[in-house]
Amino acid sequence: MVSVTDDVSTPTTIRSNWAGNLEYRAARLLRPTTLEEVREAVTAGGPVRAVGSRHCFNDIADTTGTHLSLESFEPVDASTLTVDTDADGATTVTVSGGARYGDLATALYAHGYAMPNLASLPHISVAGAIATATHGSGVTNQGLGGAVVALEIVTATGEVLTVRRGDGAAETSGDAGSGAAAGSAGAAELDADVDSAPLPFDAAVVHLGALGIVTRVTLAVEPTFDVRQDVFVDLPWESFERDADAVLGAAYSVSVFTTWRDNAMDQVWLKSRVDEIGTRPGGALALGEDFHGARRSPVPLHPLPGISAESCTEQLGVAGPAHERLAHFKMDFTPSNGDELQSEYIVPREHAVAAVAAVRALREQIVPLLQVTEIRTMAADGFWLSPSGAQDSVGIHFTWLQRQPEVEALLPVIEAALAPFDARPHWGKLFTTDAARLAELYPRLPELRALAARLDPEGVLRNDYLDRVLG
Ligand SMILES: Cc1cc2nc3c(=O)[nH]c(=O)nc-3n(C[C@H](O)[C@H](O)[C@H](O)COP(=O)(O)OP(=O)(O)OC[C@H]3O[C@@H](n4cnc5c(N)ncnc54)[C@H](O)[C@@H]3O)c2cc1C
């Protein structure tokens, strides 16, 4: 039976998002434990919205109706996890959409496997993360959706669909590069296309929760590998400006943190795969004392100045399992309800230096509201609504103080400064980019809207966020 919690007895920690800047308006929270219970919940009458681990900073997960959490749906456990080899020889696991990456990675390690990459926080849910194009870093690493091989989706009408990598690629171009033509198709033509076509995989991975409830996700995994994490401080701005590619590509995953000080960027975190450190161009710099003019930190550091590093994953170049190094923060360290807000803008990597310079020119407005900025990279993928769709990208992220009105007043200024680079906002963080501009940035957005209308004709999954973003 579906467990029901009414709004009176639900703890406030579940009623709000992780950062506490948003009180969800959901009238009830259901925690289905079977596929049938998910189907019952979506067909019982809307509105309905899936909620993951509640780490988004905007109202993407909000609803006035039913919140559906998959936290009790097939919890991840090393004793029940099965690693499969599919027909193409790929090694995969299938987990609940509600699984948290940290639990999955720990269970996988027990089987001798690893996820290829992780976001900074391991506590986020798989379905919630891929729905918003959540990413880690690495010039050769796609966002977390890049590991998805198949999705099981319960649509708003209760239909259960399985979408596999490659599905829909013949009917649609499958890459965002040809999206302009599709995006300019007339509405009637578009409707005819989506009525007859199967659900394209490249539409279904980054879907903003608009296509259905993702109950199971099949992910490609690889044999476990070791990573060492080396942190350097005070990277001269000139080093970044001279050769950003060398800085950002020096390890499997690189993060540059800056508080926009005049003389230097604050920290560079190099997460190096031990099995490739000798062959990656510039990779050996992780072993030395100097990294493009930055000094090796002799002590572990938190990205935020003056904060203890006890919540951070192992540093000082000590090699160990990938899942204990690729995230910035430890899984067994319960993050406090974050006293922060976040925004992030993603631009083609070729514009990294110019885009960072455009933001740096605003530093007098940014710094009073900022905790820290993080610069990371993502390899191109083919997902219609992925900010790194069809383009190798760099993300310029802002961890803000919790002063939301002031932050929201500043975001249009940053967005205007980044407009020449066609900056795409992170779907799960704060942004003010409107539907018209998003449609320019994502030529296939009209097709996604048409697919959502086909799969959810009554608008059961719609919320204010989707109305604003999809138009
Ligand atoms: C401290 C912190 C660190 C972060 N670090 C990173 C980072 O390194 N990289 C990055 O890119 N982002 C990062 N983020 C942002 C975060 O990863 C994303 O916002 C992500 O979407 C959070 O996943 P969630 O499970 O909490 O999603 P939620 O906020 O719960 O939901 C997000 C969306 O997913 C949908 N959804 C959830 N579950 C399902 C389901 N089963 N089926 C269908 N739709 C579903 C919801 O309806 C909603 O639309 C960070 C956030 C925080 C708070």
Coordinates of C-alpha atoms and ligand atoms in Angstrom, one line a residue:
M1 CA 0.0 0.0 0.0
V2 CA 1.2 3.5 -0.7
S3 CA 2.3 5.2 2.5
V4 CA 0.6 8.6 2.9
T5 CA 1.9 11.4 5.0
D6 CA -0.4 14.4 5.3
D7 CA 0.9 17.9 5.6
V8 CA 0.4 18.1 9.4
S9 CA 2.6 15.2 10.3
T10 CA 5.3 15.7 7.7
P11 CA 8.5 17.0 9.2
T12 CA 9.4 20.4 8.0
T13 CA 12.7 19.0 6.7
I14 CA 10.7 17.2 4.1
R15 CA 8.4 20.1 3.5
S16 CA 11.2 22.3 2.2
N17 CA 14.1 21.9 -0.1
W18 CA 17.7 21.2 1.2
A19 CA 18.7 24.8 1.2
G20 CA 15.5 25.8 3.1
N21 CA 14.8 28.7 0.6
L22 CA 11.7 27.0 -0.7
E23 CA 8.7 25.6 1.2
Y24 CA 7.0 23.1 -1.1
R25 CA 3.3 23.6 -1.5
A26 CA 2.5 19.8 -1.9
A27 CA -0.6 18.8 0.0
R28 CA 0.6 15.2 0.5
L29 CA 3.7 13.1 0.2
L30 CA 3.5 9.5 -1.1
R31 CA 6.3 7.0 -0.9
P32 CA 5.4 4.2 -3.3
T33 CA 7.3 0.9 -2.9
T34 CA 6.1 -0.9 -6.1
L35 CA 5.6 0.0 -9.7
E36 CA 1.8 -0.5 -9.3
E37 CA 1.8 2.0 -6.5
V38 CA 3.5 4.6 -8.6
R39 CA 0.9 4.0 -11.4
E40 CA -1.9 4.4 -8.9
A41 CA -0.4 7.6 -7.5
V42 CA -0.1 9.3 -10.9
T43 CA -3.5 8.2 -12.2
A44 CA -5.4 9.1 -9.0
G45 CA -5.6 12.7 -10.0
G46 CA -3.1 15.5 -10.4
P47 CA -1.1 17.5 -10.0
V48 CA 1.8 15.1 -9.2
R49 CA 5.5 15.8 -9.1
A50 CA 8.4 13.4 -8.3
V51 CA 10.7 14.7 -5.6
G52 CA 14.2 13.4 -5.2
S53 CA 16.6 14.4 -2.5
R54 CA 15.4 18.0 -2.7
H55 CA 18.7 19.6 -3.6
C56 CA 17.4 22.0 -6.2
F57 CA 17.4 25.6 -5.4
N58 CA 14.4 26.6 -7.4
D59 CA 10.8 25.4 -7.6
I60 CA 11.4 22.7 -10.3
A61 CA 10.2 19.9 -7.9
D62 CA 7.3 21.9 -6.4
T63 CA 3.6 21.0 -6.8
T64 CA 0.4 22.0 -5.1
G65 CA -0.8 18.3 -5.3
T66 CA 1.0 15.1 -4.6
H67 CA 4.8 14.7 -4.0
L68 CA 6.0 11.3 -5.0
S69 CA 9.3 10.2 -3.4
L70 CA 11.0 7.0 -4.5
E71 CA 13.2 6.8 -1.4
S72 CA 11.5 3.6 -0.3
F73 CA 11.3 2.1 -3.8
E74 CA 13.9 -0.7 -4.1
P75 CA 16.6 0.9 -1.9
V76 CA 20.2 0.2 -3.1
D77 CA 21.9 -2.5 -1.2
A78 CA 25.2 -4.3 -2.1
S79 CA 23.6 -7.7 -1.3
T80 CA 20.9 -7.3 -3.9
L81 CA 22.7 -5.1 -6.5
T82 CA 23.3 -7.0 -9.7
V83 CA 26.0 -6.0 -12.2
D84 CA 24.9 -7.1 -15.7
T85 CA 26.6 -7.3 -19.1
D86 CA 24.3 -6.2 -21.9
A87 CA 24.2 -7.4 -25.5
D88 CA 26.9 -4.8 -26.6
G89 CA 29.2 -6.0 -23.8
A90 CA 28.6 -2.9 -21.6
T91 CA 28.6 -3.4 -17.9
T92 CA 25.5 -1.9 -16.2
V93 CA 23.5 -1.8 -13.1
T94 CA 19.8 -1.0 -12.7
V95 CA 18.6 1.0 -9.7
S96 CA 15.6 2.9 -8.4
G97 CA 15.3 6.4 -9.6
G98 CA 15.3 7.4 -5.9
A99 CA 18.7 5.8 -5.3
R100 CA 21.4 8.2 -4.0
Y101 CA 24.7 8.2 -5.9
G102 CA 26.7 7.7 -2.7
D103 CA 24.8 4.6 -1.7
L104 CA 25.0 3.3 -5.2
A105 CA 28.7 4.0 -5.5
T106 CA 29.4 2.3 -2.1
A107 CA 27.4 -0.8 -3.1
L108 CA 29.1 -0.9 -6.5
Y109 CA 32.5 -0.8 -4.9
A110 CA 31.7 -3.9 -3.0
H111 CA 31.2 -5.6 -6.4
G112 CA 34.4 -4.2 -7.8
Y113 CA 32.8 -1.4 -10.0
A114 CA 32.5 2.3 -10.0
M115 CA 30.5 5.1 -11.5
P116 CA 32.6 7.0 -14.1
N117 CA 32.0 10.3 -12.4
L118 CA 30.1 12.0 -9.5
A119 CA 28.8 15.5 -8.7
S120 CA 30.2 17.4 -5.7
L121 CA 27.6 16.0 -3.4
P122 CA 27.0 12.2 -3.2
H123 CA 23.7 12.6 -1.4
I124 CA 21.6 13.5 -4.5
S125 CA 19.2 11.1 -6.2
V126 CA 19.9 9.5 -9.5
A127 CA 16.7 10.4 -11.2
G128 CA 16.6 14.0 -9.7
A129 CA 20.2 14.6 -10.8
I130 CA 19.9 13.4 -14.4
A131 CA 16.5 15.2 -14.8
T132 CA 18.4 18.5 -14.3
A133 CA 21.6 17.6 -16.2
T134 CA 23.7 17.5 -13.0
H135 CA 27.4 17.1 -13.7
G136 CA 30.8 16.6 -12.1
S137 CA 33.9 17.8 -14.0
G138 CA 36.4 16.6 -16.6
V139 CA 37.1 17.5 -20.2
T140 CA 36.5 14.0 -21.2
N141 CA 33.5 13.4 -18.8
Q142 CA 29.9 14.0 -19.8
G143 CA 27.4 15.0 -17.2
L144 CA 25.9 12.3 -15.0
G145 CA 23.3 11.6 -17.6
G146 CA 26.1 10.3 -19.9
A147 CA 26.1 7.0 -17.9
V148 CA 22.4 6.4 -18.5
V149 CA 21.8 3.4 -20.7
A150 CA 18.0 3.0 -20.1
L151 CA 15.1 4.5 -18.2
E152 CA 11.9 3.0 -17.0
I153 CA 9.3 5.8 -16.9
V154 CA 5.7 5.8 -15.6
T155 CA 3.8 8.4 -17.7
A156 CA 1.1 10.6 -16.3
T157 CA -1.5 8.2 -17.9
G158 CA 0.0 5.2 -16.0
E159 CA 1.8 3.8 -19.0
V160 CA 5.1 2.1 -18.3
L161 CA 7.8 2.9 -20.9
T162 CA 11.3 1.7 -21.2
V163 CA 13.6 4.0 -23.2
R164 CA 17.0 2.7 -24.3
R165 CA 20.1 4.5 -25.5
G166 CA 19.7 4.9 -29.3
D167 CA 15.8 4.9 -29.2
G168 CA 14.4 7.5 -31.4
A169 CA 17.7 8.3 -33.0
A170 CA 16.5 7.3 -36.5
E171 CA 13.2 9.2 -36.2
T172 CA 14.9 12.3 -34.8
S173 CA 18.4 13.5 -35.5
G174 CA 19.5 12.5 -32.0
D175 CA 22.0 15.3 -31.7
A176 CA 21.3 18.9 -30.8
G177 CA 23.2 20.1 -33.8
S178 CA 20.3 19.6 -36.1
G179 CA 17.9 20.9 -33.7
A180 CA 17.5 24.3 -35.3
A181 CA 15.6 22.7 -38.3
A182 CA 13.4 20.6 -36.0
G183 CA 12.8 23.5 -33.7
S184 CA 11.6 25.7 -36.5
A185 CA 9.0 23.2 -37.7
G186 CA 5.4 24.3 -37.6
A187 CA 3.3 23.3 -34.6
A188 CA 1.1 20.9 -36.6
E189 CA 4.1 19.2 -38.2
L190 CA 5.7 18.9 -34.8
D191 CA 2.6 17.3 -33.3
A192 CA 2.4 14.8 -36.1
D193 CA 6.1 13.9 -35.5
V194 CA 5.8 13.3 -31.8
D195 CA 2.5 11.5 -32.1
S196 CA 4.0 8.8 -34.3
A197 CA 7.6 8.6 -32.9
P198 CA 8.7 6.5 -30.0
L199 CA 10.1 8.5 -27.0
P200 CA 13.6 9.5 -28.0
F201 CA 16.3 8.6 -25.5
D202 CA 18.0 11.9 -26.0
A203 CA 14.8 13.7 -24.9
A204 CA 14.1 11.5 -22.0
V205 CA 17.3 11.7 -19.9
V206 CA 17.4 15.5 -19.2
H207 CA 13.6 15.9 -18.9
L208 CA 13.0 18.3 -16.0
G209 CA 10.4 15.9 -14.6
A210 CA 8.1 16.7 -17.5
L211 CA 7.8 13.3 -19.1
G212 CA 6.9 11.0 -16.2
I213 CA 8.1 9.4 -13.1
V214 CA 11.5 7.7 -13.6
T215 CA 11.2 4.5 -11.6
R216 CA 14.3 2.6 -12.7
V217 CA 17.6 3.7 -14.3
T218 CA 20.2 1.5 -16.0
L219 CA 23.6 3.0 -15.7
A220 CA 26.9 2.1 -17.4
V221 CA 29.6 1.3 -14.8
E222 CA 33.3 0.4 -15.0
P223 CA 35.8 -1.6 -13.0
T224 CA 36.7 0.3 -9.9
F225 CA 39.7 2.6 -10.3
D226 CA 41.8 4.7 -7.9
V227 CA 41.9 8.5 -7.8
R228 CA 44.2 10.8 -5.9
Q229 CA 43.1 14.4 -5.0
D230 CA 45.7 17.2 -4.9
V231 CA 44.8 20.7 -4.0
F232 CA 46.8 23.7 -5.1
V233 CA 46.4 27.3 -3.9
D234 CA 46.8 30.8 -5.5
L235 CA 46.6 30.0 -9.2
P236 CA 47.7 33.3 -10.9
W237 CA 45.0 34.7 -13.1
E238 CA 47.5 34.9 -16.0
S239 CA 48.0 31.1 -15.9
F240 CA 44.3 30.6 -16.4
E241 CA 44.0 33.2 -19.0
R242 CA 47.1 32.0 -20.9
D243 CA 46.0 28.4 -21.1
A244 CA 42.7 27.5 -19.5
D245 CA 42.6 24.2 -21.4
A246 CA 45.9 23.1 -19.8
V247 CA 44.6 24.0 -16.3
L248 CA 41.2 22.4 -16.8
G249 CA 42.5 19.3 -18.6
A250 CA 45.4 18.5 -16.3
A251 CA 43.5 15.7 -14.4
Y252 CA 40.5 13.4 -14.9
S253 CA 38.4 16.0 -13.0
V254 CA 39.4 19.5 -12.3
S255 CA 37.7 22.3 -10.2
V256 CA 39.0 25.8 -10.0
F257 CA 37.6 27.8 -7.0
T258 CA 37.7 31.6 -6.9
T259 CA 36.4 34.3 -4.7
W260 CA 37.4 36.7 -7.5
R261 CA 40.4 38.1 -5.5
D262 CA 42.6 40.4 -7.5
N263 CA 45.9 38.5 -7.5
A264 CA 45.0 34.9 -7.9
M265 CA 42.3 32.2 -8.1
D266 CA 42.0 30.6 -4.7
Q267 CA 42.2 26.8 -5.2
V268 CA 42.6 24.1 -7.9
W269 CA 41.4 20.6 -7.0
L270 CA 42.9 17.9 -9.3
K271 CA 41.2 14.5 -9.1
S272 CA 43.6 12.3 -11.0
R273 CA 43.0 8.7 -12.1
V274 CA 46.0 6.8 -11.0
D275 CA 45.9 4.6 -14.1
E276 CA 46.2 7.6 -16.5
I277 CA 48.2 10.2 -14.6
G278 CA 51.3 9.4 -16.7
T279 CA 49.6 9.6 -20.1
R280 CA 47.4 12.7 -19.6
P281 CA 49.0 15.9 -21.0
G282 CA 50.1 17.9 -17.9
G283 CA 48.9 15.1 -15.6
A284 CA 52.2 14.7 -13.9
L285 CA 51.9 18.3 -12.5
A286 CA 49.5 16.8 -9.9
L287 CA 52.5 15.1 -8.4
G288 CA 54.7 18.2 -8.0
E289 CA 54.8 21.2 -5.8
D290 CA 53.9 23.8 -8.5
F291 CA 50.8 23.8 -10.7
H292 CA 51.0 26.6 -13.3
G293 CA 52.3 28.9 -10.6
A294 CA 49.9 27.6 -7.9
R295 CA 51.4 26.0 -4.7
R296 CA 50.5 22.6 -3.3
S297 CA 48.4 22.9 -0.2
P298 CA 50.1 21.0 2.7
V299 CA 46.8 20.7 4.5
P300 CA 43.3 19.6 3.4
L301 CA 41.1 22.4 2.4
H302 CA 37.3 23.1 2.2
P303 CA 36.3 25.1 -1.0
L304 CA 35.0 27.9 1.3
P305 CA 37.7 30.0 2.9
G306 CA 38.1 29.4 6.7
I307 CA 35.8 26.3 6.9
S308 CA 37.1 23.0 8.3
A309 CA 37.8 20.3 5.6
E310 CA 36.4 17.5 7.8
S311 CA 33.4 17.1 5.5
C312 CA 35.6 17.0 2.4
T313 CA 36.9 13.9 0.6
E314 CA 40.5 12.7 1.1
Q315 CA 43.1 15.1 -0.3
L316 CA 46.9 15.4 0.0
G317 CA 47.5 13.1 -2.9
V318 CA 46.5 9.9 -1.0
A319 CA 45.2 7.5 -3.7
G320 CA 42.0 5.6 -3.0
P321 CA 38.7 4.4 -4.4
A322 CA 37.2 6.7 -7.0
H323 CA 33.9 7.1 -5.2
E324 CA 35.7 8.4 -2.1
R325 CA 37.5 11.1 -4.1
L326 CA 35.3 12.2 -7.1
A327 CA 32.7 13.9 -5.0
H328 CA 34.0 16.9 -3.0
F329 CA 32.0 15.9 0.1
K330 CA 31.8 12.7 2.1
M331 CA 28.7 10.6 2.0
D332 CA 28.8 9.7 5.7
F333 CA 29.0 13.4 6.6
T334 CA 25.5 14.7 6.9
P335 CA 25.5 18.1 5.2
S336 CA 23.8 20.7 7.3
N337 CA 20.7 22.3 5.8
G338 CA 22.7 24.5 3.5
D339 CA 23.0 28.1 4.4
E340 CA 23.6 28.9 0.7
L341 CA 22.0 29.4 -2.7
Q342 CA 23.5 28.3 -6.0
S343 CA 23.5 29.4 -9.7
E344 CA 25.5 28.1 -12.6
Y345 CA 25.9 29.1 -16.3
I346 CA 27.3 26.8 -18.9
V347 CA 29.1 28.1 -22.0
P348 CA 31.1 26.4 -24.8
R349 CA 34.6 25.6 -23.5
E350 CA 36.2 27.6 -26.3
H351 CA 34.8 30.7 -24.5
A352 CA 36.1 29.8 -21.0
V353 CA 38.6 32.6 -20.7
A354 CA 36.3 35.3 -22.2
A355 CA 33.3 34.2 -20.2
V356 CA 35.3 34.1 -16.9
A357 CA 36.6 37.6 -17.8
A358 CA 33.1 38.9 -18.4
V359 CA 32.0 37.7 -14.9
R360 CA 35.2 39.0 -13.3
A361 CA 34.3 42.5 -14.6
L362 CA 31.3 42.3 -12.3
R363 CA 33.2 41.2 -9.3
E364 CA 32.3 44.3 -7.2
Q365 CA 28.6 43.4 -7.5
I366 CA 29.2 39.7 -7.1
V367 CA 31.6 39.5 -4.1
P368 CA 29.3 41.0 -1.5
L369 CA 26.8 38.2 -2.2
L370 CA 29.2 35.3 -2.9
Q371 CA 30.6 32.5 -0.9
V372 CA 32.7 31.0 -3.7
T373 CA 32.7 30.4 -7.5
E374 CA 33.6 27.0 -9.0
I375 CA 34.7 26.5 -12.6
R376 CA 34.4 23.0 -14.0
T377 CA 34.2 21.3 -17.4
M378 CA 31.8 18.8 -19.1
A379 CA 32.2 16.9 -22.4
A380 CA 29.5 17.3 -25.0
D381 CA 26.5 15.0 -24.9
G382 CA 23.5 14.6 -27.2
F383 CA 20.6 15.3 -24.8
W384 CA 18.1 17.9 -26.1
L385 CA 17.9 19.9 -22.9
S386 CA 21.5 19.4 -21.7
P387 CA 23.4 22.6 -21.1
S388 CA 26.4 20.8 -22.5
G389 CA 24.4 19.3 -25.3
A390 CA 26.5 19.1 -28.5
Q391 CA 29.3 21.3 -27.1
D392 CA 32.3 20.7 -24.8
S393 CA 31.5 23.1 -22.0
V394 CA 32.7 25.0 -19.0
G395 CA 30.4 25.8 -16.1
I396 CA 30.8 29.0 -14.0
H397 CA 29.1 28.2 -10.7
F398 CA 28.2 30.6 -7.8
T399 CA 27.6 29.5 -4.2
W400 CA 25.8 32.5 -2.9
L401 CA 24.9 33.8 0.6
Q402 CA 21.3 33.2 1.4
R403 CA 20.2 36.7 0.3
Q404 CA 17.8 35.6 -2.4
P405 CA 16.2 38.9 -3.4
E406 CA 19.6 40.5 -3.9
V407 CA 21.0 37.4 -5.7
E408 CA 17.9 37.3 -8.0
A409 CA 18.4 41.0 -8.7
L410 CA 22.0 40.4 -9.8
L411 CA 21.4 37.3 -11.9
P412 CA 20.0 39.2 -14.9
V413 CA 23.2 41.3 -14.9
I414 CA 25.4 38.1 -15.0
E415 CA 23.1 36.6 -17.6
A416 CA 23.5 39.7 -19.8
A417 CA 27.2 39.6 -19.4
L418 CA 27.3 35.9 -20.5
A419 CA 24.7 36.3 -23.2
P420 CA 27.3 36.7 -26.0
F421 CA 28.5 33.2 -25.1
D422 CA 25.0 31.7 -25.2
A423 CA 25.2 30.8 -21.5
R424 CA 22.7 28.1 -20.5
P425 CA 21.6 28.1 -16.9
H426 CA 21.8 25.0 -14.7
W427 CA 18.2 23.7 -14.5
G428 CA 18.3 23.0 -10.8
K429 CA 19.8 26.3 -9.6
L430 CA 18.6 29.9 -9.5
F431 CA 18.3 31.7 -12.8
T432 CA 16.0 34.3 -14.5
T433 CA 16.5 33.3 -18.2
D434 CA 13.0 33.4 -19.7
A435 CA 11.2 30.9 -22.0
A436 CA 11.9 32.9 -25.2
R437 CA 15.6 32.9 -24.5
L438 CA 15.7 29.3 -23.5
A439 CA 14.0 28.4 -26.7
E440 CA 16.8 30.1 -28.6
L441 CA 19.4 28.3 -26.5
Y442 CA 17.7 24.9 -26.9
P443 CA 16.4 24.5 -30.5
R444 CA 14.7 21.3 -29.5
L445 CA 12.7 22.7 -26.6
P446 CA 9.5 22.9 -28.7
E447 CA 9.8 19.2 -29.4
L448 CA 10.3 18.4 -25.8
R449 CA 7.2 20.5 -25.0
A450 CA 5.2 18.6 -27.6
L451 CA 6.4 15.2 -26.2
A452 CA 5.4 16.3 -22.7
A453 CA 1.9 17.3 -24.0
R454 CA 1.6 13.9 -25.7
L455 CA 2.6 11.9 -22.7
D456 CA 0.8 14.1 -20.2
P457 CA -2.3 15.5 -22.0
E458 CA -4.0 16.6 -18.8
G459 CA -0.9 18.4 -17.5
V460 CA -0.7 16.2 -14.4
L461 CA 3.1 16.8 -14.1
R462 CA 3.0 20.5 -14.9
N463 CA 4.0 23.0 -12.3
D464 CA 4.8 26.7 -12.3
Y465 CA 8.5 26.0 -13.2
L466 CA 7.5 24.0 -16.3
D467 CA 5.0 26.7 -17.3
R468 CA 7.7 29.3 -17.1
V469 CA 10.5 27.3 -18.7
L470 CA 8.7 25.3 -21.4
G471 CA 6.3 28.2 -22.2
Ligands
LIG1 C1 25.3 21.1 -1.9 C2 24.9 20.9 -3.3 C3 25.9 20.6 -4.2 C4 25.5 20.4 -5.6 N1 26.5 20.0 -6.4 C5 26.2 19.9 -7.7 C6 27.2 19.5 -8.7 O1 28.3 19.2 -8.3 N2 26.9 19.5 -10.0 C7 25.6 19.8 -10.4 O2 25.4 19.8 -11.6 N3 24.7 20.1 -9.6 C8 24.9 20.2 -8.2 N4 23.9 20.5 -7.4 C9 22.6 20.6 -7.9 C10 21.8 19.3 -7.8 O3 22.7 18.2 -8.1 C11 20.7 19.2 -8.7 O4 19.8 20.3 -8.4 C12 19.9 17.9 -8.7 O5 18.8 17.9 -9.5 C13 19.5 17.4 -7.3 O6 18.9 16.2 -7.4 P1 17.7 15.9 -6.4 O7 17.4 14.4 -6.3 O8 17.9 16.6 -5.1 O9 16.5 16.6 -7.2 P2 15.1 17.3 -6.7 O10 15.5 18.7 -6.3 O11 14.5 16.5 -5.6 O12 14.3 17.2 -8.0 C14 14.8 17.8 -9.2 C15 13.9 17.5 -10.4 O13 14.0 16.1 -10.7 C16 12.7 15.6 -10.7 N5 12.7 14.2 -10.2 C17 13.3 13.8 -9.1 N6 13.1 12.4 -9.0 C18 12.4 12.1 -10.1 C19 11.9 10.8 -10.6 N7 12.1 9.7 -9.9 N8 11.3 10.8 -11.8 C20 11.1 11.9 -12.5 N9 11.6 13.1 -12.1 C21 12.2 13.2 -10.9 C22 11.9 16.5 -9.8 O14 10.5 16.4 -10.2 C23 12.5 17.8 -10.2 O15 11.9 18.3 -11.4 C24 24.2 20.6 -6.0 C25 23.2 21.0 -5.1 C26 23.6 21.1 -3.7 C27 22.5 21.4 -2.7

